mmCIF file of C-alpha atoms and ligand atoms in Angstrom:
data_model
loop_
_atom_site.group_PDB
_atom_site.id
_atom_site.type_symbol
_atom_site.label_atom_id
_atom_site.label_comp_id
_atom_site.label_asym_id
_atom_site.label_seq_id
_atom_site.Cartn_x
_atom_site.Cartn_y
_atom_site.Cartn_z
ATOM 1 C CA UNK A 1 -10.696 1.651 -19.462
ATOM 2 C CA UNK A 2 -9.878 2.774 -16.047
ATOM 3 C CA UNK A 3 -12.032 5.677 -14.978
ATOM 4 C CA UNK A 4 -10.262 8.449 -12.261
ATOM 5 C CA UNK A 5 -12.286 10.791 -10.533
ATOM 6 C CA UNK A 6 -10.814 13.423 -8.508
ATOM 7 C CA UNK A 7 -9.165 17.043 -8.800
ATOM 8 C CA UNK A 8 -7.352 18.602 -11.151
ATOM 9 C CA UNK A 9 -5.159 21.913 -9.991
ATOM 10 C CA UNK A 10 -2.027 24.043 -10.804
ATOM 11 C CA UNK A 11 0.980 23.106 -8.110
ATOM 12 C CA UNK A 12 2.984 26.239 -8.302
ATOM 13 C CA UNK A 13 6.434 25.403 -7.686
ATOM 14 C CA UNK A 14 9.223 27.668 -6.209
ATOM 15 C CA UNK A 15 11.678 28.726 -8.881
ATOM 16 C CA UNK A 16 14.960 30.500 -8.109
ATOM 17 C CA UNK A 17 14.199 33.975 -9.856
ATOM 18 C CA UNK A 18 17.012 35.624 -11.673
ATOM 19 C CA UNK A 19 16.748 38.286 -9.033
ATOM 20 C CA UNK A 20 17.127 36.418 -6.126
ATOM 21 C CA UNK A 21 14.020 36.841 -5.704
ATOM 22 C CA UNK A 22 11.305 34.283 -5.034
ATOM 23 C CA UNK A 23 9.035 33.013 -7.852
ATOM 24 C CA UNK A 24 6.406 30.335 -8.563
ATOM 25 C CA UNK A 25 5.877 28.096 -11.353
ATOM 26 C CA UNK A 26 3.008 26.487 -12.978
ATOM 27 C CA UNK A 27 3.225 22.873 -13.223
ATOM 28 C CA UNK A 28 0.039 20.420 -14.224
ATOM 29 C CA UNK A 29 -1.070 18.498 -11.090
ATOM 30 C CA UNK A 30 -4.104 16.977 -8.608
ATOM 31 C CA UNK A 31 -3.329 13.728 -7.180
ATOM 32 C CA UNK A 32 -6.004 11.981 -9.478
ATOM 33 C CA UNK A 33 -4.965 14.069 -12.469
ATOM 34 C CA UNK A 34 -1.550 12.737 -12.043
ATOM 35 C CA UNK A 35 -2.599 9.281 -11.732
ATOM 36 C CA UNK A 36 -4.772 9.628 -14.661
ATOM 37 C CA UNK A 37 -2.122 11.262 -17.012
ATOM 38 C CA UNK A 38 0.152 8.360 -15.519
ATOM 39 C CA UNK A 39 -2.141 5.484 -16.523
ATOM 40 C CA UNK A 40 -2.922 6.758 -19.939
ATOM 41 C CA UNK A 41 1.324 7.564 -20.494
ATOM 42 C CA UNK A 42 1.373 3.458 -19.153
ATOM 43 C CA UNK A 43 -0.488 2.480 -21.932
ATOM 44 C CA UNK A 44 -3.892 1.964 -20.045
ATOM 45 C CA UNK A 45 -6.692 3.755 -21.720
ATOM 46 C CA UNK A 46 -8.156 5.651 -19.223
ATOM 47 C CA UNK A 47 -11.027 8.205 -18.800
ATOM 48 C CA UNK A 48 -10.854 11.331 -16.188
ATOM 49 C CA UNK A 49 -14.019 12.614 -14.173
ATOM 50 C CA UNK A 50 -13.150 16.062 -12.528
ATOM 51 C CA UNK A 51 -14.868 19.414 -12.852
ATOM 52 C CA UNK A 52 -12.529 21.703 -14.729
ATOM 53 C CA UNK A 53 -12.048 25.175 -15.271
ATOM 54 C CA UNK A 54 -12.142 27.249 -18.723
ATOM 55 C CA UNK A 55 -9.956 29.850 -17.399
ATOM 56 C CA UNK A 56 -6.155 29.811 -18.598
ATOM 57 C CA UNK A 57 -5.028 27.224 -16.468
ATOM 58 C CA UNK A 58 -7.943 24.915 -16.896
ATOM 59 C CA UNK A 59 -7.260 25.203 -20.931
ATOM 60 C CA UNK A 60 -3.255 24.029 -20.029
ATOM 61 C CA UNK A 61 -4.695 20.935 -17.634
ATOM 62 C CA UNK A 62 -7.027 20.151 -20.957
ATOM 63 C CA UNK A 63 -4.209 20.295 -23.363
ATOM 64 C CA UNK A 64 -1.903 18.090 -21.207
ATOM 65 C CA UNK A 65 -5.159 15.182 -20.838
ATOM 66 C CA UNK A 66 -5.465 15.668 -24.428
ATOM 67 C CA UNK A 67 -1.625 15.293 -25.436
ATOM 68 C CA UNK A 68 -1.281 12.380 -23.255
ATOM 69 C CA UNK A 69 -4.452 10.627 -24.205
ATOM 70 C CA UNK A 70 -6.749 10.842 -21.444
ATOM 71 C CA UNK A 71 -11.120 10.783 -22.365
ATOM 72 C CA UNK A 72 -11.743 14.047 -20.648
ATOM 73 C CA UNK A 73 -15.715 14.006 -22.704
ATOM 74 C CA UNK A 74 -17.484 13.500 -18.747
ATOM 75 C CA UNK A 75 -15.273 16.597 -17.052
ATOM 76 C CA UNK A 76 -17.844 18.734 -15.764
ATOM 77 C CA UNK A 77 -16.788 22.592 -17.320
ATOM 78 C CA UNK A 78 -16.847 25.474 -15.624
ATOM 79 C CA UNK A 79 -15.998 29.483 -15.630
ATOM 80 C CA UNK A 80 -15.039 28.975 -12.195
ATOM 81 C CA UNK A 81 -10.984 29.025 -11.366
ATOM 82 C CA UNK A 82 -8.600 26.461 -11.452
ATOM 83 C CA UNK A 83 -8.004 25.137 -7.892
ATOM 84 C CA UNK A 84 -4.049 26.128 -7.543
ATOM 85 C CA UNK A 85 -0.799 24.793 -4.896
ATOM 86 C CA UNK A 86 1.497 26.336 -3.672
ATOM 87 C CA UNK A 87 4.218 23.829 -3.272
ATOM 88 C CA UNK A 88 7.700 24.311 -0.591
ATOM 89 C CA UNK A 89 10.126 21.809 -0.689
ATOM 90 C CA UNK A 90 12.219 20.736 1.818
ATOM 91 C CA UNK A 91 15.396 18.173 0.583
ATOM 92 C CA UNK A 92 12.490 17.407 -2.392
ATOM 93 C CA UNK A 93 9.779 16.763 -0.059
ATOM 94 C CA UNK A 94 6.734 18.347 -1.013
ATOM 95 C CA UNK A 95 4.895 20.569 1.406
ATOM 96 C CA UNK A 96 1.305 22.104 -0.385
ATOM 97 C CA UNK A 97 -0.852 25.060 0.754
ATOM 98 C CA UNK A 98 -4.423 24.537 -1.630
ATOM 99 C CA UNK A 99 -6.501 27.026 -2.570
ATOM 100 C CA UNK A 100 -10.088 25.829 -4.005
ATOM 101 C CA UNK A 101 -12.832 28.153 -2.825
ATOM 102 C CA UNK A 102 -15.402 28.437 -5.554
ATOM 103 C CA UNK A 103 -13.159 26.309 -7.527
ATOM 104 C CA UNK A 104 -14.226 24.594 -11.117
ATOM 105 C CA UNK A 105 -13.030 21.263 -9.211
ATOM 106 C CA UNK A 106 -14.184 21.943 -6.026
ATOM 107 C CA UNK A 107 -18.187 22.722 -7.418
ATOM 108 C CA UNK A 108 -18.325 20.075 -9.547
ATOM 109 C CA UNK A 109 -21.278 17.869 -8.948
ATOM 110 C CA UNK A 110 -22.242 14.376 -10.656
ATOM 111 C CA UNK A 111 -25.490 15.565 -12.033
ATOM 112 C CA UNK A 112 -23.826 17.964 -14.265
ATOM 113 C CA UNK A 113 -21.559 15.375 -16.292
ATOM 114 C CA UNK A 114 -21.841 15.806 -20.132
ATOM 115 C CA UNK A 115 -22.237 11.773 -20.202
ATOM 116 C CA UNK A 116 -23.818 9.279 -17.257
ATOM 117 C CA UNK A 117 -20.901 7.772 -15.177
ATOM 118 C CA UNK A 118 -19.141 4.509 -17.158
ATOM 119 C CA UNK A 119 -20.577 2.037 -14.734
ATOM 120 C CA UNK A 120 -18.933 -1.286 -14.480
ATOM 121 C CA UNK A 121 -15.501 -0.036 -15.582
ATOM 122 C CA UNK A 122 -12.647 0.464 -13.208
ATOM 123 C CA UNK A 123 -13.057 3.678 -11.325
ATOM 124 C CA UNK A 124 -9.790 4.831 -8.898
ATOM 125 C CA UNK A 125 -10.650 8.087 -6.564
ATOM 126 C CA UNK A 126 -9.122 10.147 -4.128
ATOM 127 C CA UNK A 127 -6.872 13.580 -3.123
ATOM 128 C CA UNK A 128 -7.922 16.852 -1.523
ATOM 129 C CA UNK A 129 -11.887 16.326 -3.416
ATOM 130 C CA UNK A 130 -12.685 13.920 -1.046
ATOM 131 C CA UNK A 131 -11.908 16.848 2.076
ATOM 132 C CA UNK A 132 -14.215 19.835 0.256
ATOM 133 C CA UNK A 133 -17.429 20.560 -0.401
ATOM 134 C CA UNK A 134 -19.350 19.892 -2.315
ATOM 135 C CA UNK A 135 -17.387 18.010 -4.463
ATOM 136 C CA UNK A 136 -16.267 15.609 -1.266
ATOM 137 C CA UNK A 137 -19.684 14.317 -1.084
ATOM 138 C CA UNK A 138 -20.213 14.518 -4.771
ATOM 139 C CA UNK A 139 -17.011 11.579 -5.414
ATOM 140 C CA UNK A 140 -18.430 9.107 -2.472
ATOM 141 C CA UNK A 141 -21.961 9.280 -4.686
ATOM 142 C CA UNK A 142 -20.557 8.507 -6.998
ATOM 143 C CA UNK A 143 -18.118 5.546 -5.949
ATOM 144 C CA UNK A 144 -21.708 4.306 -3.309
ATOM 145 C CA UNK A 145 -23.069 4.263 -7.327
ATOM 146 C CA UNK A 146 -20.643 2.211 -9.484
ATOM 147 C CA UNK A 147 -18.680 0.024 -6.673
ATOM 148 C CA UNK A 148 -21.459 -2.563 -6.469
ATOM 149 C CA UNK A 149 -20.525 -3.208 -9.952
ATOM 150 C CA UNK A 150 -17.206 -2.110 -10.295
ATOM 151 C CA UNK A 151 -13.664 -2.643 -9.017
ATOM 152 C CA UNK A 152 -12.914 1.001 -7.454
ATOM 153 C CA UNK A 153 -9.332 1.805 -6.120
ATOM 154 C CA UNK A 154 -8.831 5.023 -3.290
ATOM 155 C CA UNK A 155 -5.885 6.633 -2.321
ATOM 156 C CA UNK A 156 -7.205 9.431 -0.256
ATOM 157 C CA UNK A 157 -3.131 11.103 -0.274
ATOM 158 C CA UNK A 158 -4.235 12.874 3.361
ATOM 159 C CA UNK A 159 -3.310 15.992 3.614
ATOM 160 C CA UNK A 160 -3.517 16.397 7.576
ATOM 161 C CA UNK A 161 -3.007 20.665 7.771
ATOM 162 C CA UNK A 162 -5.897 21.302 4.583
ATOM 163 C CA UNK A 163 -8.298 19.210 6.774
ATOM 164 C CA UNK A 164 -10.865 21.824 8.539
ATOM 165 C CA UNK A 165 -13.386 19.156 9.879
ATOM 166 C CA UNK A 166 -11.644 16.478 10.789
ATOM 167 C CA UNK A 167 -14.116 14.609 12.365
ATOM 168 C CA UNK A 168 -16.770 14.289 9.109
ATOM 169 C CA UNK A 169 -13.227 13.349 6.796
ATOM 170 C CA UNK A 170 -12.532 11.052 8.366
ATOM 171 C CA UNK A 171 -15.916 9.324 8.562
ATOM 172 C CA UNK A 172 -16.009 9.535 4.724
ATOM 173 C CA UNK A 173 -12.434 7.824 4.302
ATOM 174 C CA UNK A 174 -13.558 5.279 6.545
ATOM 175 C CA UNK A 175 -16.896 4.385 4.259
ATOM 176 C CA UNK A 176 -14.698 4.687 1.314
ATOM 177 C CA UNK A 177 -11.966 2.712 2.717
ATOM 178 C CA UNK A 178 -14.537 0.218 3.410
ATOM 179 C CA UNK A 179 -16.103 0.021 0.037
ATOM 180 C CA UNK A 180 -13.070 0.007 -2.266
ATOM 181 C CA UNK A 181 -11.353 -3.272 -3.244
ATOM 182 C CA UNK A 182 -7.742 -1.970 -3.603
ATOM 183 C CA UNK A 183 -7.205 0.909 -1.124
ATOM 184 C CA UNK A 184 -3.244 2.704 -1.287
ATOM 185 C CA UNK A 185 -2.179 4.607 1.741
ATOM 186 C CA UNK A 186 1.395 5.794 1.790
ATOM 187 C CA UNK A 187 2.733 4.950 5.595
ATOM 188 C CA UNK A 188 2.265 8.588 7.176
ATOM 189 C CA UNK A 189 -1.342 8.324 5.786
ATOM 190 C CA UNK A 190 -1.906 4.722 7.518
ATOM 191 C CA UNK A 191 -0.971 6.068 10.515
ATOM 192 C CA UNK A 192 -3.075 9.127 10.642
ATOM 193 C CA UNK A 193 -5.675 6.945 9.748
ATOM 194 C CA UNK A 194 -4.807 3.827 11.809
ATOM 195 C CA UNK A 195 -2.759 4.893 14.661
ATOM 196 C CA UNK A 196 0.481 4.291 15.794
ATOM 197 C CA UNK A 197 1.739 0.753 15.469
ATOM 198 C CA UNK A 198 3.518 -2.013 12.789
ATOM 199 C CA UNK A 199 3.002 -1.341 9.229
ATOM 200 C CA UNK A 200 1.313 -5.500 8.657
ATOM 201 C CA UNK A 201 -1.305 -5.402 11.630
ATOM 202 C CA UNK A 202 -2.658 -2.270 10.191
ATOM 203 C CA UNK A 203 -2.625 -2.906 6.949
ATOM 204 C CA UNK A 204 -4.529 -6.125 7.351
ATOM 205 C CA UNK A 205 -7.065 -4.291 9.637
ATOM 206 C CA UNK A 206 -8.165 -2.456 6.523
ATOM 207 C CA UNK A 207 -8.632 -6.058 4.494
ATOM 208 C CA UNK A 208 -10.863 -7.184 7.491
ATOM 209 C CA UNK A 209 -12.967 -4.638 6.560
ATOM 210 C CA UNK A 210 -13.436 -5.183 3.121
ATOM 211 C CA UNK A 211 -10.659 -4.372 1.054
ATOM 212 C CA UNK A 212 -9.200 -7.398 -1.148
ATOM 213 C CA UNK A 213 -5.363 -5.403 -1.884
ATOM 214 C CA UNK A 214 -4.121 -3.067 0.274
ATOM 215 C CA UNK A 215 -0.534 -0.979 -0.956
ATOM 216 C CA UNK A 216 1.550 0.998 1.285
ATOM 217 C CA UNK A 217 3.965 3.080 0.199
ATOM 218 C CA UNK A 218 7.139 4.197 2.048
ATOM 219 C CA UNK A 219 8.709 7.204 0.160
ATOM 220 C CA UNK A 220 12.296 6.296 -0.556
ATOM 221 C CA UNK A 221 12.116 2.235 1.095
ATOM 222 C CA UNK A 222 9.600 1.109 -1.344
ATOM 223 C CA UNK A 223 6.316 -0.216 -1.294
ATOM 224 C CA UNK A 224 4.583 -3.115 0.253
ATOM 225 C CA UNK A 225 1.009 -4.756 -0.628
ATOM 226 C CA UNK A 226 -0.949 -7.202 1.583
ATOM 227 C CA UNK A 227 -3.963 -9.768 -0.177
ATOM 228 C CA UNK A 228 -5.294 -12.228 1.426
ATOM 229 C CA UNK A 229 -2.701 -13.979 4.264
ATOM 230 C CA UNK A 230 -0.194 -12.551 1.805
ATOM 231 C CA UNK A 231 2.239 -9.702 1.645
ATOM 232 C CA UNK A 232 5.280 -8.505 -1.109
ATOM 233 C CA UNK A 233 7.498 -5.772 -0.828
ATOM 234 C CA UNK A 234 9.722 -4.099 -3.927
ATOM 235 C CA UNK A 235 12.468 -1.656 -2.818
ATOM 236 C CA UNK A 236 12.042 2.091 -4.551
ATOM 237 C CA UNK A 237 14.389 2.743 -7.832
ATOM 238 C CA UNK A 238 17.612 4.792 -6.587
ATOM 239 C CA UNK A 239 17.335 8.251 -8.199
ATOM 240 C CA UNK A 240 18.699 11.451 -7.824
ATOM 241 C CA UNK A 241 15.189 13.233 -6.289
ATOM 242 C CA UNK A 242 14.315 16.723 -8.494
ATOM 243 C CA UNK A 243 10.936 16.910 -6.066
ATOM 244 C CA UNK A 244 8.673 13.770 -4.554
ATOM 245 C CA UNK A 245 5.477 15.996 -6.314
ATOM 246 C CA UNK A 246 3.044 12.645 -7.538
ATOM 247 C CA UNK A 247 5.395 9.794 -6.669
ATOM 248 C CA UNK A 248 2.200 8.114 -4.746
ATOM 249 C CA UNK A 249 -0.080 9.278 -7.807
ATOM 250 C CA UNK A 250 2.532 7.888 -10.210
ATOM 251 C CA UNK A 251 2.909 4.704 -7.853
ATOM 252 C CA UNK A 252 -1.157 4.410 -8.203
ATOM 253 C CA UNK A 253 -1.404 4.310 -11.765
ATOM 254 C CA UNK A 254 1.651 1.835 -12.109
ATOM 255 C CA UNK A 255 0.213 -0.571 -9.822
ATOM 256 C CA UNK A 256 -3.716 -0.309 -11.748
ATOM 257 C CA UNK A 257 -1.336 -0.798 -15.210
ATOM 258 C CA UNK A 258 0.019 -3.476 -13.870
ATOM 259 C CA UNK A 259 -3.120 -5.344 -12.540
ATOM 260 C CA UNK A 260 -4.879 -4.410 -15.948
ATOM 261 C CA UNK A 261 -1.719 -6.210 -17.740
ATOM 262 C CA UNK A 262 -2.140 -9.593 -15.652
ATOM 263 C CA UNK A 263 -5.387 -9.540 -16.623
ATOM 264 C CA UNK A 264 -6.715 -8.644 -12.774
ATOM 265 C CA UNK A 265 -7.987 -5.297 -12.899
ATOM 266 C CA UNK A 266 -12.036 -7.210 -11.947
ATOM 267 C CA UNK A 267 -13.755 -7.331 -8.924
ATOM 268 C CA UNK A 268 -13.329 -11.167 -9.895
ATOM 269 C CA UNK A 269 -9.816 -11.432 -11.070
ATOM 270 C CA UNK A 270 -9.125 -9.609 -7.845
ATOM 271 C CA UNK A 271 -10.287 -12.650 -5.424
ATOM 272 C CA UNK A 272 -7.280 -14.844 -7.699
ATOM 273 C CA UNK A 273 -4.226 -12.526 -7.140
ATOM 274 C CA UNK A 274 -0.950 -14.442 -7.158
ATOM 275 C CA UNK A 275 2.503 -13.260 -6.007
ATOM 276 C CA UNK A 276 3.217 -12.586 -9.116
ATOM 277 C CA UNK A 277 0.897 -10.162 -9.946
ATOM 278 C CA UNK A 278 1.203 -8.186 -7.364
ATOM 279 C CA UNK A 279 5.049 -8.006 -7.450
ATOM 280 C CA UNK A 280 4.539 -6.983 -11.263
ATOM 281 C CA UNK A 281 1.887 -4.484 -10.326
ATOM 282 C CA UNK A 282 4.198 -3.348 -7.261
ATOM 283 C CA UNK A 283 7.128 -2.995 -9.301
ATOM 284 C CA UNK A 284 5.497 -1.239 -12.141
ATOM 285 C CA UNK A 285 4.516 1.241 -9.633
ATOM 286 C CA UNK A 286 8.220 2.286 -8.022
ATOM 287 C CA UNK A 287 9.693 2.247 -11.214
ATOM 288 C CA UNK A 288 7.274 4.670 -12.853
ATOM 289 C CA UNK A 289 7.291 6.919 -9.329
ATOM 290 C CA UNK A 290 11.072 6.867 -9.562
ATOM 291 C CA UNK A 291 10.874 8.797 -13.162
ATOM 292 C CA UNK A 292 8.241 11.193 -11.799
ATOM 293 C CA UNK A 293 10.571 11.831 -8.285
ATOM 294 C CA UNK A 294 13.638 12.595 -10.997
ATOM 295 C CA UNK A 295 11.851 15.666 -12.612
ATOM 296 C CA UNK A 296 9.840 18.502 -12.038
ATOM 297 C CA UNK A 297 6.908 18.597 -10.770
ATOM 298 C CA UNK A 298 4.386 15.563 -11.400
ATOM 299 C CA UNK A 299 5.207 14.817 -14.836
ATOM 300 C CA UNK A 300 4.556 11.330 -15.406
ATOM 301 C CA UNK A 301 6.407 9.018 -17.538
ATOM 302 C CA UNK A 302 5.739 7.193 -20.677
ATOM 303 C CA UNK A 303 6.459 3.009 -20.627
ATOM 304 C CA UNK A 304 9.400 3.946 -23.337
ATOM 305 C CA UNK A 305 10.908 6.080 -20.549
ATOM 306 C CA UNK A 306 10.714 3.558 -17.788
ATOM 307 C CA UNK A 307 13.770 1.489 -18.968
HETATM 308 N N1 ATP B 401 13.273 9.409 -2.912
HETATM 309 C C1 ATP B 401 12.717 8.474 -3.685
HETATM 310 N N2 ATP B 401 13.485 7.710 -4.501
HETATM 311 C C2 ATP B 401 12.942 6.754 -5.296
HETATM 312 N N3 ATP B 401 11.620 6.473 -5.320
HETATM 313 C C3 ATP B 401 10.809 7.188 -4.511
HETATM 314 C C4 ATP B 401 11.302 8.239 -3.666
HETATM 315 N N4 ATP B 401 10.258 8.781 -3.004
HETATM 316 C C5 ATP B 401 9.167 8.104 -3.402
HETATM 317 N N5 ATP B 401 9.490 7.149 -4.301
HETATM 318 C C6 ATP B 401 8.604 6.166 -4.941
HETATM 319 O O1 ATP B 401 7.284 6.667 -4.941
HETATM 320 C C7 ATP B 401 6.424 5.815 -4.156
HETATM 321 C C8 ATP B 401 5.412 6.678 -3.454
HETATM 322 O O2 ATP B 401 6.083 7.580 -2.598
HETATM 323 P P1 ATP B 401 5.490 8.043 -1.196
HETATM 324 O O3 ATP B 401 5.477 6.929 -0.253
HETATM 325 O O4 ATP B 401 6.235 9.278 -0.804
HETATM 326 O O5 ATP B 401 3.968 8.322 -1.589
HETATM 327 P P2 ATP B 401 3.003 9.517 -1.266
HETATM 328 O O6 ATP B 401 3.311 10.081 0.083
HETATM 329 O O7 ATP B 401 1.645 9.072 -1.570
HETATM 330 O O8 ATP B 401 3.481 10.539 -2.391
HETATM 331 P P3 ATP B 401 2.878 11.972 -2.786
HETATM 332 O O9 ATP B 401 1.861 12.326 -1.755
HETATM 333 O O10 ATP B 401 4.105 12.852 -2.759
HETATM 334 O O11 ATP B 401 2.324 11.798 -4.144
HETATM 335 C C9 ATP B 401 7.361 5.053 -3.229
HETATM 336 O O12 ATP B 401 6.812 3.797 -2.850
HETATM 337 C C10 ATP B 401 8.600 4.892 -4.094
HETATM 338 O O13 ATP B 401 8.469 3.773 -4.933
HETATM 339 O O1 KDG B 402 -4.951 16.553 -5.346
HETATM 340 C C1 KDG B 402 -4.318 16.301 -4.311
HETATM 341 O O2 KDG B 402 -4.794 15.653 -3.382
HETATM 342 C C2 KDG B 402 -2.910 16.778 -4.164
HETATM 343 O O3 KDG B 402 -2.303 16.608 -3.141
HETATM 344 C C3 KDG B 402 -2.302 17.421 -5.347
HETATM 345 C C4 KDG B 402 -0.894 17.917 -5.208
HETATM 346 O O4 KDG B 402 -0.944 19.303 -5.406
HETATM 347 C C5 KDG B 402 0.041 17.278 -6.222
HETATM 348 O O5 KDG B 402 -0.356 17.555 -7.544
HETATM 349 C C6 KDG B 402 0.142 15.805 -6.145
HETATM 350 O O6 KDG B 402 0.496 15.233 -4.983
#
């Protein structure tokens, strides 16, 4: 069972109104949410750690972990709101303006969990949590507390303008960077991070210190992955693009599916990649992304839809 940890929000899309006029519609979403829903659509049971609201849209994220399978038994509940985006698309690229003061997701703290933290399982973080607080500090706890024992994924899906202290983020990317054995960054993120430069020499800086499987993503390219002194690269799936909302959360849980599949989804198994794990878990990834880029909003697919 791979256990995600992160938020879980409403990304209001824009809807042509029957006016003319310009309205906004609800769609399930949170990068870890998405990856979650993904994985457990995959065929990977999977277990989801967020602090969620009881409010109307908190009830409608439930539903949808519920429907799809997810173990939402350690989301910490709340009356608080639902954290909610405001999406604006430009050619299908998503734009998002969040809004999580005195959130459910954005108070949620470890030591309110219904059930201790499922140590020694697979744990994947990341998303806007990791930039607010509380809950920013409350996710690195809790990856400091299972990653000794535990593979742990991050994809911290940077969102450069909801940053207010830049400094302090991105000292806790780079401990979490550090600590995580598979860490996904889609190109525009590895450069914030990195710097300007070649995708390879940057990529490989973040294996020297410490991770063992590092994925890039770039958008309608593809997606490359570097291990070791090795790297593979799978072109994206040509689709007609309905909005890029969770491709990279999509691509996250695709590549974790396919690890789990070739049996590598261990701290262990990790240290053995081959090539051909990595181009199944690769490819697993852009062709589940290309499903989720084809509709609206997140909207993961299930394996049966992937053919
Ligand atoms: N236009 C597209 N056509 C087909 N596949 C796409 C397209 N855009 C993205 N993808 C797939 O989704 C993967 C992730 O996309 P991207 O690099 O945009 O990640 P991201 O920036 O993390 O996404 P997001 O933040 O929107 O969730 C890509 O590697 C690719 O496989
Ligand atoms: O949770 C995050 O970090 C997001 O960026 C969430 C977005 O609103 C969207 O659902 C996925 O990219």
């Amino acid at each position: 069972m791979v256990v995600c940890c992160g938020e879980a929000l409403i990304d209001m899309l824009p809807r042509a109104a029957t006016s003319g006029e310009e309205a906004f519609a609800p769609f399930a979403g949170g990068a870890v949410f998405n990856t979650a829903i993904a994985l457990a659509r995959l065929g990977e049971p999977t277990a989801f750690v967020t602090g969620l609201s009881t409010d109307l849209f908190g009830a409608r994220l439930e539903a949808t972990l519920e429907a799809s399978g997810v173990d939402h038994s350690r989301c910490v509940r709340s009356a608080r709101p639902t954290t909610l985006a405001f999406v604006t698309l430009t050619d299908g690229q998503a734009q998002y303006a969040f809004y999580d003061e005195n959130t459910a997701g954005r108070m949620f703290a470890v030591e309110d969990m219904p059930a201790a933290p499922e140590a020694g399982r697979p744990h994947f973080f990341g998303g806007i949590s990791l930039v607010s607080e509380p809950c920013g500090s409350a996710y690195e706890a809790l990856m400091a507390q299972v990653a000794p024992g535990a593979l742990t994924m991050i994809d911290p899906n940077i969102r450069p303008g909801f940053i207010t202290d830049e400094a302090a983020y991105r000292a806790r990317i780079g401990r979490m960077t550090a600590m995580a054995d598979i860490v996904k960054l889609s190109d525009e993120d590895l450069h914030w991070l990195e710097g300007p430069g070649e995708i390879a020499p940057l990529a490989r800086g973040l294996l020297a210190r410490g991770a063992k499987l590092v994925c890039i993503t770039e958008g309608a390219k593809g997606a490359r992955a570097f291990w070791g002194e090795e790297t593979a690269f799978v072109a994206a799936t040509p689709v007609t693009v309905v909005d890029t909302v969770g491709a990279g959360d999509t691509f996250n849980a695709g590549v974790l599916a396919g690890l789990a599949q070739r049996g590598r989804l261990t701290k262990a198994a990790l240290e053995r990649l081959t090539t051909e794990d990595v181009s199944h878990a690769l490819s697993l990834g852009v062709r589940a992304a290309a499903v989720t880029v084809s509709r609206a909003g997140a909207n993961p697919p299930r394996l049966d839809e992937l053919a």
